[in-house]
């Protein structure tokens, strides 16, 4: 193709070279921005429609206009380099963009001039790049800059990552400055073959005498960049040839591509990484601008003419790109296969099938399938390296060198050899190296992993390697438990959070037919915090059930292991489907085993579970009785964590029976002593600090200490959100944050907390918590006068007794005959006074002032006896409306005196409105 020079002002645009110059100096601009500028310059003075621009620059890809605006902004910024020029890109609303400039376009009619060589050396033209290079602009620039400063640059990366394409693009840029030559070593097997291939590429008239020595002599005075492509299969020969050329030919620069470095003195390496892939949560606009997606979309459009990236298929394409790790060859094979299997077919089991699909280049056998490409690399490995690569395929996430050695060797005697082999695999680009806080981490691309696993299964070593991997997972979980107390939570999750996939794989083997069942049960127990913190409740439920069945089959029920499994089951059942019969059955089994084997922690945990269940069902006295039994009578030397755990539950249940002052005293002392360093196993009991402070803030609010309650609960929500403990966070929002915000009259904050609760509950499939979120949202909307949406009947069940009482305290209109009858039939509890007051308001609206007043008086008496200052204020306000001003003052003044807070709170404001002399 002939080159063009597009000039406007002090700028020169060279489309074929991808360059914008200002006064002869190159201006940095991305490839898409350059393409936009070229189109606008070609049509200078005309309005170019947005659709025409996107079709030209993003062919077959759906993009939003704001993506175009980003590039237009970049162009405008670049054009400011010509400060003296009157050049402007004008936006014509609703139509498109126009370049305002005097433009001249010159066609040279010939190829870009290439540096001349001697008549004896006339390099063959570079192979033409048939497909556009996507997402590698910065890599090409890096290679060009490295070649300018160094005499040997090696592009290193695994097969199919685009080493040759990047190298040829770099040579294309370099050929205007110096002579360039491309030598393909694919079919070479000896040093003589390398010399012959090089001579042929240089078109050097050496006849039959193409020995390496003669070649070096011919190149001694030459000035060129020599690309030796595909060196990995004769790496030693290529290294020797490169070293000889560098020593003898001072003006020759070498560019090499290989799956491993040449390791020649002076070598500079450019490591090619896979193309970036879109995240699972990325917006469609972000997906459309992703290089992996752009590559797939362009190649898919070529394979299937009607394909176009659009909003409805963008996420499927993104999933395909992620599953292939952004490996360009894999993306091209997938795109080529799409007309036969469809996008939906590509999304399922893609990696395994693509290994065998033959839609690659017929002219390059090793790139015809992924299997062929990986065979090429595999055959170059030593036998021990092949076996170790297979063993490493068992890792589901990144791993360090120590982990790799443990899984790859049957005993410590061969650790040094295994470590060396692993480092060789990394050097040969079969392992990717990633930085980590602990140094470096290794990973296999998914395509390589699937291939290596098939090789392992055929080697006869698969079962041995799977056992070593499961044992490594057990050791990792032991370290996680030891680090739980000493590490910051965020750092702990960064180090161990990714292990969940390896835990899953280890469990599949351990609990399988040929696995180690005892090891599997131990892994399930040790991994509880991971499953809960990663929100994998449903899957963990299945593992727990399988572990219980395994213990049953082994005849080992009734011990410490079953206790931990049953406790985990209780936590799951509570969140998934309320504390029903299955919950009570599991908790009762824990209590039975704990008493039998004398385990105080398990005993306390079981009593806490049963106490909580009775409290939710409205039986608060029974709940307190169970809580008070958590520490056995006469027990000494009680673990500090266990003691605080029991005291926290007792404080909560003491509040529920209406003993506010006593509950507040216990809670205040626990908050003072509180530490966020809970034991590893205590994850199944919720986060102590979060629940303690949430419960205490509720007690403060009902006492009337409104400012203190508000400050504490808001602080706890902020802290709780940082923790990876969704069950604790949901408990905090549902039991403290939402009710308190409603009690204090901050309906907008209550709606925010309810939305947050609903979001976390939905993410974790916490059915019970999702129901509570729906109720709190509805109450907040009702209070704010917003139109109410119908309840989703399939998701919302009638509230449990305690939850219904909470709702009534936030919205008196929800009080009905059932709630009133239940409150009057039992001993006064934490919400009795407010339920009776709400019933009194209902009776007043029905015209029965006498009955209404009687309920207000009962409510006030109960609230004052309990020390429930907020309920007392509400009851006093309701009663004050029915009596004389003097009587109202005698009721309201002491009620207001017990409140910490001003007229910022609606209940305080309403009470003071009835006392004009106090508000004047």
Short mmCIF file of N, CA, C and O in Angstrom, two decimals, residues 347-410:
data_model
loop_
_atom_site.label_atom_id
_atom_site.label_comp_id
_atom_site.label_asym_id
_atom_site.label_seq_id
_atom_site.Cartn_x
_atom_site.Cartn_y
_atom_site.Cartn_z
N UNK A 347 -19.51 -20.80 25.17
CA UNK A 347 -19.49 -20.42 26.58
C UNK A 347 -19.44 -21.62 27.51
O UNK A 347 -19.21 -21.47 28.70
N UNK A 348 -19.68 -22.81 27.00
CA UNK A 348 -19.78 -23.99 27.86
C UNK A 348 -18.66 -24.97 27.54
O UNK A 348 -18.54 -25.44 26.41
N UNK A 349 -17.84 -25.28 28.51
CA UNK A 349 -16.78 -26.26 28.33
C UNK A 349 -15.79 -25.87 27.25
O UNK A 349 -15.24 -26.71 26.54
N UNK A 350 -15.57 -24.56 27.11
CA UNK A 350 -14.83 -24.05 25.97
C UNK A 350 -13.40 -24.56 25.91
O UNK A 350 -12.93 -25.04 24.89
N UNK A 351 -12.68 -24.45 27.02
CA UNK A 351 -11.24 -24.73 26.98
C UNK A 351 -10.95 -26.15 26.53
O UNK A 351 -10.10 -26.40 25.70
N UNK A 352 -11.70 -27.11 27.10
CA UNK A 352 -11.47 -28.50 26.76
C UNK A 352 -11.73 -28.79 25.30
O UNK A 352 -10.97 -29.50 24.64
N UNK A 353 -12.82 -28.24 24.75
CA UNK A 353 -13.17 -28.54 23.36
C UNK A 353 -12.25 -27.83 22.38
O UNK A 353 -11.90 -28.35 21.34
N UNK A 354 -11.87 -26.60 22.72
CA UNK A 354 -11.03 -25.84 21.79
C UNK A 354 -9.70 -26.52 21.55
O UNK A 354 -9.08 -26.33 20.52
N UNK A 355 -9.24 -27.29 22.54
CA UNK A 355 -7.95 -27.97 22.37
C UNK A 355 -7.97 -28.86 21.15
O UNK A 355 -6.94 -29.10 20.52
N UNK A 356 -9.14 -29.36 20.79
CA UNK A 356 -9.22 -30.32 19.70
C UNK A 356 -9.80 -29.71 18.43
O UNK A 356 -9.66 -30.27 17.35
N UNK A 357 -10.50 -28.56 18.53
CA UNK A 357 -11.11 -27.97 17.36
C UNK A 357 -10.04 -27.50 16.38
O UNK A 357 -9.07 -26.87 16.75
N UNK A 358 -10.26 -27.78 15.12
CA UNK A 358 -9.25 -27.45 14.10
C UNK A 358 -9.77 -26.32 13.22
O UNK A 358 -10.31 -26.55 12.15
N UNK A 359 -9.62 -25.10 13.72
CA UNK A 359 -10.05 -23.95 12.94
C UNK A 359 -8.92 -22.92 12.80
O UNK A 359 -9.15 -21.76 12.52
N UNK A 360 -7.69 -23.37 13.05
CA UNK A 360 -6.56 -22.44 12.99
C UNK A 360 -5.96 -22.39 11.60
O UNK A 360 -6.59 -22.72 10.60
N UNK A 361 -4.67 -22.01 11.53
CA UNK A 361 -4.01 -21.79 10.25
C UNK A 361 -3.57 -23.11 9.63
O UNK A 361 -2.80 -23.86 10.21
N UNK A 362 -4.07 -23.39 8.43
CA UNK A 362 -3.64 -24.61 7.74
C UNK A 362 -2.15 -24.55 7.38
O UNK A 362 -1.49 -25.56 7.26
N UNK A 363 -1.65 -23.31 7.23
CA UNK A 363 -0.26 -23.14 6.77
C UNK A 363 0.74 -23.21 7.92
O UNK A 363 1.94 -23.15 7.68
N UNK A 364 0.27 -23.28 9.16
CA UNK A 364 1.18 -23.37 10.30
C UNK A 364 0.62 -24.44 11.24
O UNK A 364 -0.28 -24.18 12.04
N UNK A 365 1.14 -25.66 11.12
CA UNK A 365 0.54 -26.80 11.81
C UNK A 365 0.43 -26.60 13.31
O UNK A 365 -0.56 -26.98 13.93
N UNK A 366 1.45 -25.99 13.90
CA UNK A 366 1.44 -25.89 15.36
C UNK A 366 0.41 -24.86 15.85
O UNK A 366 0.15 -24.77 17.05
N UNK A 367 -0.16 -24.06 14.95
CA UNK A 367 -1.20 -23.11 15.33
C UNK A 367 -2.56 -23.50 14.79
O UNK A 367 -3.49 -22.70 14.84
N UNK A 368 -2.68 -24.75 14.28
CA UNK A 368 -3.98 -25.16 13.75
C UNK A 368 -4.96 -25.44 14.87
O UNK A 368 -6.15 -25.19 14.74
N UNK A 369 -4.49 -26.00 15.98
CA UNK A 369 -5.32 -26.19 17.17
C UNK A 369 -4.50 -25.83 18.40
O UNK A 369 -3.27 -25.76 18.34
N UNK A 370 -5.20 -25.60 19.51
CA UNK A 370 -4.47 -25.37 20.76
C UNK A 370 -3.68 -26.61 21.14
O UNK A 370 -2.58 -26.53 21.69
N UNK A 371 -4.25 -27.77 20.86
CA UNK A 371 -3.57 -29.03 21.16
C UNK A 371 -2.22 -29.09 20.44
O UNK A 371 -1.19 -29.42 21.02
N UNK A 372 -2.24 -28.71 19.16
CA UNK A 372 -0.99 -28.74 18.38
C UNK A 372 0.01 -27.73 18.92
O UNK A 372 1.21 -28.00 19.02
N UNK A 373 -0.48 -26.55 19.27
CA UNK A 373 0.41 -25.52 19.80
C UNK A 373 1.07 -25.99 21.09
O UNK A 373 2.28 -25.83 21.30
N UNK A 374 0.27 -26.60 21.98
CA UNK A 374 0.81 -27.05 23.26
C UNK A 374 1.67 -28.30 23.09
O UNK A 374 2.64 -28.49 23.84
N UNK A 375 1.34 -29.15 22.13
CA UNK A 375 2.20 -30.30 21.83
C UNK A 375 3.62 -29.82 21.49
O UNK A 375 4.61 -30.42 21.90
N UNK A 376 3.69 -28.76 20.70
CA UNK A 376 5.00 -28.21 20.29
C UNK A 376 5.84 -27.88 21.52
O UNK A 376 7.02 -28.21 21.60
N UNK A 377 5.20 -27.21 22.52
CA UNK A 377 5.94 -26.86 23.74
C UNK A 377 6.23 -28.09 24.59
O UNK A 377 7.32 -28.23 25.16
N UNK A 378 5.25 -29.00 24.69
CA UNK A 378 5.37 -30.15 25.57
C UNK A 378 6.50 -31.07 25.13
O UNK A 378 7.25 -31.61 25.96
N UNK A 379 6.63 -31.24 23.82
CA UNK A 379 7.66 -32.14 23.31
C UNK A 379 9.07 -31.61 23.56
O UNK A 379 10.04 -32.36 23.53
N UNK A 380 9.19 -30.31 23.82
CA UNK A 380 10.50 -29.73 24.09
C UNK A 380 10.92 -29.88 25.55
O UNK A 380 12.05 -29.53 25.91
N UNK A 381 10.03 -30.40 26.39
CA UNK A 381 10.32 -30.53 27.82
C UNK A 381 11.04 -31.83 28.12
O UNK A 381 10.82 -32.85 27.45
N UNK A 382 11.83 -31.80 29.20
CA UNK A 382 12.43 -33.03 29.71
C UNK A 382 11.34 -33.86 30.39
O UNK A 382 10.31 -33.32 30.81
N UNK A 383 11.52 -35.19 30.54
CA UNK A 383 10.47 -36.03 31.14
C UNK A 383 10.01 -35.56 32.52
O UNK A 383 8.81 -35.56 32.81
N UNK A 384 10.96 -35.16 33.38
CA UNK A 384 10.54 -34.72 34.71
C UNK A 384 9.77 -33.40 34.64
O UNK A 384 8.84 -33.15 35.42
N UNK A 385 10.11 -32.54 33.68
CA UNK A 385 9.37 -31.29 33.52
C UNK A 385 7.95 -31.56 33.05
O UNK A 385 7.01 -30.87 33.47
N UNK A 386 7.76 -32.56 32.20
CA UNK A 386 6.41 -32.90 31.73
C UNK A 386 5.53 -33.36 32.89
O UNK A 386 4.38 -32.94 33.02
N UNK A 387 6.09 -34.23 33.73
CA UNK A 387 5.31 -34.73 34.87
C UNK A 387 4.98 -33.61 35.85
O UNK A 387 3.85 -33.50 36.34
N UNK A 388 5.95 -32.76 36.12
CA UNK A 388 5.73 -31.66 37.07
C UNK A 388 4.69 -30.69 36.52
O UNK A 388 3.84 -30.20 37.26
N UNK A 389 4.73 -30.41 35.21
CA UNK A 389 3.71 -29.54 34.63
C UNK A 389 2.32 -30.13 34.84
O UNK A 389 1.37 -29.40 35.17
N UNK A 390 2.20 -31.45 34.67
CA UNK A 390 0.92 -32.10 34.93
C UNK A 390 0.47 -31.94 36.37
O UNK A 390 -0.69 -31.65 36.65
N UNK A 391 1.40 -32.11 37.32
CA UNK A 391 1.06 -31.95 38.74
C UNK A 391 0.61 -30.52 39.04
O UNK A 391 -0.34 -30.30 39.80
N UNK A 392 1.27 -29.56 38.44
CA UNK A 392 0.93 -28.16 38.70
C UNK A 392 -0.43 -27.78 38.13
O UNK A 392 -1.02 -26.78 38.55
N UNK A 393 -0.92 -28.57 37.19
CA UNK A 393 -2.25 -28.29 36.62
C UNK A 393 -3.35 -28.49 37.65
O UNK A 393 -4.49 -28.08 37.43
N UNK A 394 -3.04 -29.12 38.79
CA UNK A 394 -4.04 -29.33 39.83
C UNK A 394 -4.34 -28.05 40.60
O UNK A 394 -5.38 -27.95 41.26
N UNK A 395 -3.43 -27.08 40.56
CA UNK A 395 -3.69 -25.81 41.23
C UNK A 395 -4.78 -25.04 40.49
O UNK A 395 -4.72 -24.88 39.27
N UNK A 396 -5.76 -24.56 41.25
CA UNK A 396 -6.85 -23.78 40.62
C UNK A 396 -6.57 -22.29 40.65
O UNK A 396 -7.17 -21.53 39.90
N UNK A 397 -5.70 -21.84 41.54
CA UNK A 397 -5.37 -20.42 41.63
C UNK A 397 -3.86 -20.28 41.61
O UNK A 397 -3.14 -21.25 41.32
N UNK A 398 -3.35 -19.12 41.93
CA UNK A 398 -1.90 -18.92 41.93
C UNK A 398 -1.26 -19.71 43.07
O UNK A 398 -1.91 -20.06 44.06
N UNK A 399 0.03 -19.98 42.95
CA UNK A 399 0.76 -20.76 43.97
C UNK A 399 2.20 -20.28 44.00
O UNK A 399 2.70 -19.69 43.04
N UNK A 400 2.85 -20.52 45.13
CA UNK A 400 4.25 -20.13 45.23
C UNK A 400 5.14 -21.34 44.96
O UNK A 400 4.67 -22.46 44.75
N UNK A 401 6.46 -21.11 45.00
CA UNK A 401 7.40 -22.18 44.66
C UNK A 401 7.33 -23.32 45.66
O UNK A 401 7.38 -24.50 45.28
N UNK A 402 7.18 -23.00 46.96
CA UNK A 402 7.12 -24.05 47.97
C UNK A 402 5.91 -24.94 47.75
O UNK A 402 5.99 -26.18 47.87
N UNK A 403 4.76 -24.34 47.43
CA UNK A 403 3.56 -25.13 47.16
C UNK A 403 3.76 -26.02 45.93
O UNK A 403 3.37 -27.20 45.92
N UNK A 404 4.37 -25.46 44.89
CA UNK A 404 4.60 -26.23 43.67
C UNK A 404 5.50 -27.43 43.95
O UNK A 404 5.24 -28.54 43.48
N UNK A 405 6.55 -27.22 44.73
CA UNK A 405 7.47 -28.32 45.06
C UNK A 405 6.74 -29.39 45.86
O UNK A 405 6.91 -30.59 45.61
N UNK A 406 5.91 -28.99 46.82
CA UNK A 406 5.21 -29.96 47.65
C UNK A 406 4.27 -30.84 46.82
O UNK A 406 4.19 -32.05 47.02
N UNK A 407 3.56 -30.23 45.89
CA UNK A 407 2.60 -30.99 45.08
C UNK A 407 3.32 -31.81 44.01
O UNK A 407 2.85 -32.89 43.63
N UNK A 408 4.46 -31.33 43.54
CA UNK A 408 5.12 -31.98 42.40
C UNK A 408 6.07 -33.09 42.79
O UNK A 408 6.49 -33.87 41.93
N UNK A 409 6.44 -33.23 44.09
CA UNK A 409 7.41 -34.25 44.48
C UNK A 409 6.83 -35.16 45.56
O UNK A 409 6.18 -34.69 46.50
N UNK A 410 7.06 -36.45 45.46
CA UNK A 410 6.51 -37.39 46.45
C UNK A 410 7.22 -37.33 47.79
O UNK A 410 6.67 -37.71 48.81
#
